[in-house]
Coordinates of C-alpha atoms in Angstrom, one line a residue:
X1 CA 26.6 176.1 54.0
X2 CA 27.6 178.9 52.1
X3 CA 30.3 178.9 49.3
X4 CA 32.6 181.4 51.9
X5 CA 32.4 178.8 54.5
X6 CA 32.7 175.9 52.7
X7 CA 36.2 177.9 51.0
X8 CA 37.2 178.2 54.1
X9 CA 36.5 174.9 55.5
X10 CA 38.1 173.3 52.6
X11 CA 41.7 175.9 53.5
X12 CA 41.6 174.5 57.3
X13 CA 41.1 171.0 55.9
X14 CA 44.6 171.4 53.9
X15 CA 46.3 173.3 56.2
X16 CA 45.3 170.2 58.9
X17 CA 45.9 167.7 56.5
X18 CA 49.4 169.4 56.0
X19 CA 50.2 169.4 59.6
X20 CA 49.2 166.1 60.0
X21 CA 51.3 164.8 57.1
X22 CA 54.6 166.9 58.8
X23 CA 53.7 165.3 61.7
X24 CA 53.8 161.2 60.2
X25 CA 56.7 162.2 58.1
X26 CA 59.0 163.3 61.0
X27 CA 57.8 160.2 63.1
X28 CA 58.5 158.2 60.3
X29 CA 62.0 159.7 59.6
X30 CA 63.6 158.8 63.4
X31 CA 61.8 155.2 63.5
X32 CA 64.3 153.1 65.2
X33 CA 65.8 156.3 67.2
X34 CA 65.4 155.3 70.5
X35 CA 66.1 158.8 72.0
X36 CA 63.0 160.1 69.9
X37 CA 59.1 159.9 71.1
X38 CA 56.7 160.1 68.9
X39 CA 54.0 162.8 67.7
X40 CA 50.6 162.2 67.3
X41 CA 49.0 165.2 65.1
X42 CA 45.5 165.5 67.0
X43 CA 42.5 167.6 65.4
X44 CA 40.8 169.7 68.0
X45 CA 38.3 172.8 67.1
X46 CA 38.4 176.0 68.8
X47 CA 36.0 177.9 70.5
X48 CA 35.4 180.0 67.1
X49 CA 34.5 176.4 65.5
X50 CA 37.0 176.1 63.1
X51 CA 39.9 173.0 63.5
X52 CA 43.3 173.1 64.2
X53 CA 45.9 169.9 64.6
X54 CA 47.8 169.6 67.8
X55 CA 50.9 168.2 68.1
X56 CA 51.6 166.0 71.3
X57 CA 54.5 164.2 72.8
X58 CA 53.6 160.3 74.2
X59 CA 55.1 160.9 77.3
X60 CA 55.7 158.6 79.6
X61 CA 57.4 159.7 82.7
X62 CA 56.8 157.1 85.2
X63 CA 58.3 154.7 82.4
X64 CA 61.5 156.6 81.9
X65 CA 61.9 157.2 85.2
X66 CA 61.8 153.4 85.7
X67 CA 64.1 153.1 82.4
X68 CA 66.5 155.7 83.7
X69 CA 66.8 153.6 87.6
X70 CA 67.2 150.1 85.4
X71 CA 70.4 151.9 83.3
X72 CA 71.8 153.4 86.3
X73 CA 71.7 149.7 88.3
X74 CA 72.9 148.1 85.2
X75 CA 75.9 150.4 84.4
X76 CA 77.3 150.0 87.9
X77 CA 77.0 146.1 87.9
X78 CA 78.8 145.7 84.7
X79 CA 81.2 148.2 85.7
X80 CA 81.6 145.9 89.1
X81 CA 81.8 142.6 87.5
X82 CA 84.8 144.1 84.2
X83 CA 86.6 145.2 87.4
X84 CA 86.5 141.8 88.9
X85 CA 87.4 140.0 85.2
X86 CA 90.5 141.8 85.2
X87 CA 91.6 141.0 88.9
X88 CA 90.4 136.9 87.9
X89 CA 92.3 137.0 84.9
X90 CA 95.6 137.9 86.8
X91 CA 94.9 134.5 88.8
X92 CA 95.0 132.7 85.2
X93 CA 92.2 130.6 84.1
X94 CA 89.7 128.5 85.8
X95 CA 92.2 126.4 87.0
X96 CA 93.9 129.6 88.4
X97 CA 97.3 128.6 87.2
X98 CA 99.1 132.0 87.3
X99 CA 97.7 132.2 91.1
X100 CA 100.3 132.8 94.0
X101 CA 98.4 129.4 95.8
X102 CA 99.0 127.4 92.5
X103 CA 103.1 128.3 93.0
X104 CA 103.0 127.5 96.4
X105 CA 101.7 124.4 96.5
X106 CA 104.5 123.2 93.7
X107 CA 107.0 125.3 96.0
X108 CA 105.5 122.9 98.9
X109 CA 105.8 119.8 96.2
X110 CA 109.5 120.7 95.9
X111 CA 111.1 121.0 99.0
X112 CA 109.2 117.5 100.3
X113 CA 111.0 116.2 97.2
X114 CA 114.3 118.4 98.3
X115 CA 113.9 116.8 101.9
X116 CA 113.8 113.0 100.9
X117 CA 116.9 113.2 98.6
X118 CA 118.7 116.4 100.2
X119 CA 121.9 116.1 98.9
X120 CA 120.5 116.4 95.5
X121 CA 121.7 119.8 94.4
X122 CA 119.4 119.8 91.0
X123 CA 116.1 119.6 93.3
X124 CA 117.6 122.2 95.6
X125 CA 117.9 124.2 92.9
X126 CA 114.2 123.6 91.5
X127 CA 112.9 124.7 95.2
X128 CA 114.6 128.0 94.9
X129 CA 113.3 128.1 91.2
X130 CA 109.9 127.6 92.2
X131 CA 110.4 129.9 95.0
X132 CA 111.0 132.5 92.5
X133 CA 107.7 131.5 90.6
X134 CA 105.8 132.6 93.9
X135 CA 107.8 135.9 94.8
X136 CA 106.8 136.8 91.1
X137 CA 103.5 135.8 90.8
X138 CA 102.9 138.0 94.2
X139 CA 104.7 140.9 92.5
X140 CA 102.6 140.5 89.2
X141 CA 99.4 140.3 90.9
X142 CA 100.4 143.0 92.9
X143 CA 100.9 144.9 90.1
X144 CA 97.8 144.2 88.2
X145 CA 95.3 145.0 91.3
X146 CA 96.9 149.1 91.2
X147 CA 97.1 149.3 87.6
X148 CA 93.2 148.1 88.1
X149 CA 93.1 151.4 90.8
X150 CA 94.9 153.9 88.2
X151 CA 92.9 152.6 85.5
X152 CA 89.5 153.2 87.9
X153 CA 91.4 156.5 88.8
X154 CA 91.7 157.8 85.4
X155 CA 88.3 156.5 84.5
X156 CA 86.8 158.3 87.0
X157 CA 88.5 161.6 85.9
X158 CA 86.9 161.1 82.5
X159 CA 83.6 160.8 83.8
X160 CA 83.8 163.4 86.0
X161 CA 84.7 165.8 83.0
X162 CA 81.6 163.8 81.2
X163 CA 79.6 164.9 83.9
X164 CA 79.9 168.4 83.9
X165 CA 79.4 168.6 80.0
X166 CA 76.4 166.9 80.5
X167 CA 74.7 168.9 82.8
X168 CA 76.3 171.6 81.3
X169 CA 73.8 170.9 78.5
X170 CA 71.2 169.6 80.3
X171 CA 70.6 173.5 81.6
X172 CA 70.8 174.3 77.8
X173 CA 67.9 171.8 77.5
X174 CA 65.7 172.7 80.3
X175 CA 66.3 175.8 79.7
X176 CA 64.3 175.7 76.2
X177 CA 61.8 173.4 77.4
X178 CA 60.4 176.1 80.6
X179 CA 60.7 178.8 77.8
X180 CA 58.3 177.0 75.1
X181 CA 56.4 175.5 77.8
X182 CA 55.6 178.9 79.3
X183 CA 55.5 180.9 75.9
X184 CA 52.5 178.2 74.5
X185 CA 54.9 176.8 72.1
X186 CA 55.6 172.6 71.2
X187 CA 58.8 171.8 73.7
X188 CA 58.6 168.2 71.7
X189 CA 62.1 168.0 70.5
X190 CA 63.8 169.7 73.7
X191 CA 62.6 167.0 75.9
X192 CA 63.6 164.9 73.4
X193 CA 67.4 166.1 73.8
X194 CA 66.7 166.7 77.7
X195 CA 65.6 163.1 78.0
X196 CA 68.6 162.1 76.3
X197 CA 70.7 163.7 78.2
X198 CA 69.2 162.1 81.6
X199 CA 69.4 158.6 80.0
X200 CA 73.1 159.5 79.9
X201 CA 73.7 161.6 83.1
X202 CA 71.8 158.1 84.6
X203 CA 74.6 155.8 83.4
X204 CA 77.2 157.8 85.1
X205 CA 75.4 158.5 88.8
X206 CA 72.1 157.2 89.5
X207 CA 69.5 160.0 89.6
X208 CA 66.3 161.4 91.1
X209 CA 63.8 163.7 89.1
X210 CA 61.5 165.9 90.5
X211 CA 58.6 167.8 88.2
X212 CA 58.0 171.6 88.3
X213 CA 56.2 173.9 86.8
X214 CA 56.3 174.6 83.2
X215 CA 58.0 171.4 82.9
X216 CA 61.2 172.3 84.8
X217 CA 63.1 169.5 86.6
X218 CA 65.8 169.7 89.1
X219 CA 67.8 166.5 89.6
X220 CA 69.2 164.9 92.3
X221 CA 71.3 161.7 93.1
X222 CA 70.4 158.7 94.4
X223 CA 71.3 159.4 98.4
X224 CA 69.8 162.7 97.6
X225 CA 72.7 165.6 96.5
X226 CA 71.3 168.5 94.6
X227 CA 72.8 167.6 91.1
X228 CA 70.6 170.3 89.0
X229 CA 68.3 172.4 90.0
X230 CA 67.9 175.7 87.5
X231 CA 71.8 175.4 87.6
X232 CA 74.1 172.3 87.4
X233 CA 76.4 171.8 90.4
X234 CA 79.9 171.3 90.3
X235 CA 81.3 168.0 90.0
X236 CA 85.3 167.8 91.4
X237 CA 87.8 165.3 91.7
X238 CA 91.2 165.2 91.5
X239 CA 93.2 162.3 90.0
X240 CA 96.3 160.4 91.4
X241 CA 98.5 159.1 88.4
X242 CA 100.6 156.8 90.4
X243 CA 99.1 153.9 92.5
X244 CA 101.3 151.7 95.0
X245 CA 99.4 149.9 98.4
X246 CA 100.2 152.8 100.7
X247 CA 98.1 155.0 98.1
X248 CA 95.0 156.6 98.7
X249 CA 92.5 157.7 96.1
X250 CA 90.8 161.1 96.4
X251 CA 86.8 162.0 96.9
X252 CA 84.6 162.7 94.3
X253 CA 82.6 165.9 95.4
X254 CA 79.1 166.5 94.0
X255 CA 78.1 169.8 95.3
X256 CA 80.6 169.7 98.3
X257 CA 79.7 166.1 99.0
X258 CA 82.0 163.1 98.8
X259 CA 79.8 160.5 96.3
X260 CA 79.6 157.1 98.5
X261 CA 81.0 154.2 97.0
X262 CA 79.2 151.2 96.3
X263 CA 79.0 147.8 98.5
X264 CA 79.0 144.3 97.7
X265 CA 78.8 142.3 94.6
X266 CA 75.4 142.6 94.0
X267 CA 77.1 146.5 94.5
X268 CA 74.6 148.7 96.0
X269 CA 76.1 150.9 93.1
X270 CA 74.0 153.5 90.9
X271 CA 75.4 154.4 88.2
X272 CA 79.5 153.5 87.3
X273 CA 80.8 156.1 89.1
X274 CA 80.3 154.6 92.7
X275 CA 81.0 150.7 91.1
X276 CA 84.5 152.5 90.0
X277 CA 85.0 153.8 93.5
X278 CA 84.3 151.0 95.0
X279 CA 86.7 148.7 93.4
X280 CA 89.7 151.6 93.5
X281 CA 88.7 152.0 97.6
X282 CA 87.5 149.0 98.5
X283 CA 88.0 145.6 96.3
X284 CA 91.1 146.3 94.9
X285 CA 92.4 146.9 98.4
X286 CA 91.2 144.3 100.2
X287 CA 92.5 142.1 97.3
X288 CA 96.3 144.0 97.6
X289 CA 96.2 142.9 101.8
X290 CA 95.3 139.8 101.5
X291 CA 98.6 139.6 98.8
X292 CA 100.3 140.9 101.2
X293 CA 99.3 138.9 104.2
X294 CA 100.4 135.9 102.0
X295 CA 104.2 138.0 101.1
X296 CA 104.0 138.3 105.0
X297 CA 103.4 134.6 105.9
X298 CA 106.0 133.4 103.1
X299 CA 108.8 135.6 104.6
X300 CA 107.8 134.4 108.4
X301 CA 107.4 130.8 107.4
X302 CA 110.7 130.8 105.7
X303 CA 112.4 133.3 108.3
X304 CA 116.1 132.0 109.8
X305 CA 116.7 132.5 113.8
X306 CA 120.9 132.2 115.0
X307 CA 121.3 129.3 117.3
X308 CA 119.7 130.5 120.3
X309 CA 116.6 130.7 118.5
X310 CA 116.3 134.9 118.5
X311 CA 116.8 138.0 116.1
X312 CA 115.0 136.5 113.3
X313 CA 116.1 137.5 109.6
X314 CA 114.3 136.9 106.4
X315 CA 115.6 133.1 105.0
X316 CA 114.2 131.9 101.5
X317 CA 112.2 135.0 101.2
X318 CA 113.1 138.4 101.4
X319 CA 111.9 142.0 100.8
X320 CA 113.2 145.6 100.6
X321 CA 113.0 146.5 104.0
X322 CA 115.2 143.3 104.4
X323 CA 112.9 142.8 107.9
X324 CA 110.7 139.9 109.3
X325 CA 107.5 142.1 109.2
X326 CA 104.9 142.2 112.6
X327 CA 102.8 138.8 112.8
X328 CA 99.3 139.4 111.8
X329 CA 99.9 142.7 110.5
X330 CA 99.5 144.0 106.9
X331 CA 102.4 145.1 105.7
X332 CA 101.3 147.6 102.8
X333 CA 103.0 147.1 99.4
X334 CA 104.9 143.6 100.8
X335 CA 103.8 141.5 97.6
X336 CA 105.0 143.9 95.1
X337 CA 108.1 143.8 96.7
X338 CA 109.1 139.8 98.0
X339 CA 111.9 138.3 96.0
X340 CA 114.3 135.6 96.7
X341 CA 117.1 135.7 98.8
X342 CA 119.9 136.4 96.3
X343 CA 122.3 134.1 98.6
X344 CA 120.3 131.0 97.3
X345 CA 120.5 132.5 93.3
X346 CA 123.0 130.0 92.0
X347 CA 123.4 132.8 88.8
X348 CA 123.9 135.4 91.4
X349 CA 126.8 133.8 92.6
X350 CA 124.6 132.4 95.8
X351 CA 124.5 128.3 97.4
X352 CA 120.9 126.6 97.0
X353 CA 121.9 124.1 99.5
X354 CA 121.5 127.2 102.3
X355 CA 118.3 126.7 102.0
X356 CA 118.9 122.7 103.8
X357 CA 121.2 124.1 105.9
X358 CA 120.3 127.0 107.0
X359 CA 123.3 130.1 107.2
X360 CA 121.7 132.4 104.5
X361 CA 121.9 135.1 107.1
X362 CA 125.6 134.3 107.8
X363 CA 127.6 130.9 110.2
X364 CA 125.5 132.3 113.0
X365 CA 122.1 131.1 111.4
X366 CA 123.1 127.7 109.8
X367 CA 121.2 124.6 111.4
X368 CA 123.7 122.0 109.9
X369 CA 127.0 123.4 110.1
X370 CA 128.5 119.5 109.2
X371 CA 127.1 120.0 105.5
X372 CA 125.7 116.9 106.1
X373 CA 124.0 116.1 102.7
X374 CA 121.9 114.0 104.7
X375 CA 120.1 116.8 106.7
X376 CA 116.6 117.8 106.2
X377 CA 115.5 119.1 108.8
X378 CA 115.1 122.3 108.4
X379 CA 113.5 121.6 104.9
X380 CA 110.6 119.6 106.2
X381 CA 110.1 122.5 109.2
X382 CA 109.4 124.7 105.8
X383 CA 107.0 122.0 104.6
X384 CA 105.1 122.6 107.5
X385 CA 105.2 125.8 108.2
X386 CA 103.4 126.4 105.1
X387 CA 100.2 124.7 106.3
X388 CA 100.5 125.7 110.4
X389 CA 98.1 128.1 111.4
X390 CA 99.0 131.6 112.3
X391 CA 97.3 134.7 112.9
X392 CA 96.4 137.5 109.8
X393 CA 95.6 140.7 109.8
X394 CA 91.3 141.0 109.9
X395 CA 92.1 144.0 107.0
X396 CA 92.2 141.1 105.1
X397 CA 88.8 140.5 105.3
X398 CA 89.3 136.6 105.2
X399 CA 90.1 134.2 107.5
X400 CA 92.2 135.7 111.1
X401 CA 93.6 132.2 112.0
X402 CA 94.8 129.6 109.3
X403 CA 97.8 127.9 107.3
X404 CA 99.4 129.9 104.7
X405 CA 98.3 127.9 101.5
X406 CA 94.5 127.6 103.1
X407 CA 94.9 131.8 103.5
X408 CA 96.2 131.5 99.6
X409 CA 93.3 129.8 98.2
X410 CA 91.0 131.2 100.8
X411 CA 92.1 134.6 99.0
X412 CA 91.0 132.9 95.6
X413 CA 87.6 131.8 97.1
X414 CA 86.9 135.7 98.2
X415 CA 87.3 136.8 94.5
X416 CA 85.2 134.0 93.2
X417 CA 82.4 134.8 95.8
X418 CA 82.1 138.2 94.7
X419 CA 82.8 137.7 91.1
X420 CA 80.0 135.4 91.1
X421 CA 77.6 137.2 92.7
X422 CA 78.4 140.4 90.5
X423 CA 77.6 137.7 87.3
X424 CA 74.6 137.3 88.8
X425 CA 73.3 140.5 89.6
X426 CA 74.8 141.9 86.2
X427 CA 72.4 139.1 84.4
X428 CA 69.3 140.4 86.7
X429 CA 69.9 144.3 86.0
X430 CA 70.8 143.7 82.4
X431 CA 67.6 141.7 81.9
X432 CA 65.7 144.1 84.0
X433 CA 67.0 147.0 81.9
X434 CA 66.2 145.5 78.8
X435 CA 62.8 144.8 80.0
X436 CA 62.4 148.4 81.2
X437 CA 63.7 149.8 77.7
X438 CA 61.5 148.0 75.7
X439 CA 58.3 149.0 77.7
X440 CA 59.3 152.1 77.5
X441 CA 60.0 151.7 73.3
X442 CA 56.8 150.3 72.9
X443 CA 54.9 153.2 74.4
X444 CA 56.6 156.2 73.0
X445 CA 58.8 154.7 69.8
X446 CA 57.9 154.9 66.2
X447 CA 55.6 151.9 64.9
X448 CA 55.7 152.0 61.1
X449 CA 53.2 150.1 60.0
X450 CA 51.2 152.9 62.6
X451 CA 52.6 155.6 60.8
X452 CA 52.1 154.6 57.1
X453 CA 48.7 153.7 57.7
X454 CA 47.7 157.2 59.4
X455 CA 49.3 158.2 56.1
X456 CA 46.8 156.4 54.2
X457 CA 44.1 158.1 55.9
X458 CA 45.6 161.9 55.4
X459 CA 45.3 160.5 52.0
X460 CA 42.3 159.8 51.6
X461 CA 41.1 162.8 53.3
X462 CA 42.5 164.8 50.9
X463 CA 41.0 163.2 48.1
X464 CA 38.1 164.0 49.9
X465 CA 39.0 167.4 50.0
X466 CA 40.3 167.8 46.7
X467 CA 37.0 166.6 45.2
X468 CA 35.0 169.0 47.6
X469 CA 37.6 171.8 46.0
X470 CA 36.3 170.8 42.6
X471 CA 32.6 171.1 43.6
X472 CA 33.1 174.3 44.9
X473 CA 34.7 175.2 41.5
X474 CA 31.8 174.0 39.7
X475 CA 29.5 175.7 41.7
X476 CA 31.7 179.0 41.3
X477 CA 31.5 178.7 37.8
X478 CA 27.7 177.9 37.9
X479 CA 27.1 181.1 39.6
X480 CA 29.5 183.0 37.4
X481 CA 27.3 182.1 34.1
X482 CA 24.1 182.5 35.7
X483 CA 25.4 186.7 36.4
X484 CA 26.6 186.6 32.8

């Protein structure tokens, strides 16, 4: 080897040796950034003979592909099952205390106790009392399932904005990576920021990639809308402020199509978008029927008919409409609106003991027009009525034939059945995330004991090269005197 070449051997050693050393120093700065994939600095010699150091990415698609499924399953369960923790909570705890079917059954409690002592006015009084306990818990459920719809409804406005920035940027992304890919330069730390971006995009709408050349994507959702491809498409939706039961939430349009809700508790959901539409559209609606199915039944079981037995008029229970609704009909927005009969409010000037004798609706109604404080008839007709069967509207989704406080906890039983199964499933696509993640860390993520020790070795290779610079500046130097 001649001094010339062995200069210049010893220049692409340090130049290497300097890439290399970049190279470890920047995977070594972003270890334990999870949106980052490492860089291995790999020697290679050209077809001139010298070296150069190539920097490549450890990609591994099929993994985040995997990764970004697992997030997009995940983010719609847990979306599901915080949903269904807020409608629960309304019910109380576990022993559902705050629940219309907890009220009832005391309301039932009280009038059996009204009916063996009926001339008591103080336990007349508590039946009306505890009357009031179930027209309000109706109405505060009520409320809390469409605040549950306006807070999915506003949610999903924000995410829809969300969206758009982010595939907004993901063009910005892509965008560089075709350009370096096709120009020969090192797309490393676009993809980086594309991949990112996906991880993210994933959590919001589940997603479909498809490779092209020069590394170009185009993305698409999970039933198969065009989401990206060289341009993002245009995510719309339009946002109701105000919810009530006869309220309809609007589409979200993803290229012109209406994004499909998800189904079930294990929710068929990818990512939180469709999880958020199906408990605005779906759950929280069901849920609202079957409270007002129960409003429906309290009003007929408790309705008054005049002597012959005809033009029934709301008794105990009452509503705006001040009507006995349809049997086995839904009467939208009933629950939020129930309340007792002001007639029987002994602070609003009304008689408690109507509700033994019957004449809330005026003399022609009354079943015991004595007074008789012996009478209870009519009270233990009320008892009853609460457990006869009668016919409810299938929109309800739960039982089409039963007794009002089997409907009641029936209702209860629906909740639980889903909220259970969304547990459930949210455990399994947690843990299959997690799983997913970590695969996916371990194969492209920064290991520092990997990276220090590859430092090592650039270390000792200069020292290598360093003393081969001294020998060639002995040998210089050797040469020099001898031409002296």
């Amino acid at each position: 080897m001649s001094l010339t070449s062995a200069i210049n051997t010893t220049k692409a050693a340090f130049r290497n040796m300097g890439d290399q050393s970049s190279v470890i120093s920047t995977n070594i700065a972003n270890d334990g950034n999870e949106n980052y994939v490492r860089r291995s600095a790999v020697v290679t010699n050209t077809i001139f003979g010298a070296s150069t150091v190539v920097t490549q990415r450890n990609q591994q698609l099929a993994l985040l592909l995997q990764t970004v499924s697992a997030n997009s399953q995940s983010k719609a369960q847990s979306t599901l099952l915080d949903g269904l923790e807020t409608l629960k909570s309304s019910l109380g705890g576990n022993e559902y205390e705050l629940a219309p079917s907890t009220y009832m059954s005391t309301l039932q409690s009280s009038l059996q106790a009204y009916a063996a002592s009926p001339g008591q006015l103080a336990l007349a009084q508590t039946a009306v009392s505890d009357a009031g306990d179930v027209a309000d818990s109706l109405n505060r459920v009520s409320q809390t399932v469409q605040n549950l719809r306006a807070d999915a409804d506003a949610e999903i406005e924000s995410q829809v904005t969300e969206l758009n920035r982010l595939l907004a940027d993901f063009k910005t992304a892509n965008d560089t990576v075709v350009q370096a890919t096709a120009t020969g330069n090192d797309p490393s730390n676009a993809l980086d920021k594309r991949e990112t971006i996906l991880k993210e995009i994933s959590g919001i709408v589940g997603v479909a990639v498809v490779m092209r050349e020069n590394n170009d994507v185009a993305l698409y959702t999970a039933d198969g809308t065009t989401l990206f491809e060289t341009i993002p498409r245009s995510v719309s939706f339009s946002r109701n402020y105000t919810y009530s039961a006869t309220v309809n939430g609007n589409a979200v349009y993803i290229d012109g199509v209406a994004v499909e809700a998800g189904v079930g508790g294990n929710t068929s959901a990818e990512g939180s978008l469709a999880a958020l539409l199906q408990l605005r559209d779906d759950i929280a609606p069901t849920f609202q029927n079957q409270l007002d199915e129960v409003a429906r039944g309290l009003i007929e079981a408790f309705q008054e008919t005049d002597a012959g037995g005809a033009n029934p008029l709301p008794g105990l229970f009452t509503w705006s409409a001040g009507t006995v609704p349809p049997s086995g009909t839904v009467e939208p927005g009933l629950a939020a609106s129930i309340k007792v009969n002001s007639a029987l409010i002994t602070s609003a000037g009304g008689d408690p003991t109507l509700l033994r004798d019957g004449g809330i609706n005026g003399a022609a109604y009354a079943k015991n027009p004595t007074g008789g404080s012996g009478y209870s008839d009519l009270l233990l007709t009320y008892v009853e009525n609460l457990s006869t069967s009668r016919p409810f509207d299938p929109a309800a989704g739960i039982d089409t034939s039963s007794g009002l406080l089997t409907f009641s906890t029936n209702s209860i039983g629906w909740l639980e059945e889903l909220r259970a199964n969304a547990t459930t499933a949210t455990d399994n696509k947690t843990a299959l995330y997690e799983r997913a993640f970590q695969v996916y860390s371990s194969k492209t993520g920064v290991s520092l004991d990997e990276e220090l020790s590859l430092l090592l070795d650039v270390e000792q290779s200069y020292k290598a090269s360093a003393k081969l610079v001294s020998t060639i500046d002995s040998m210089m130097q050797a040469v020099l005197d001898m031409a002296r």
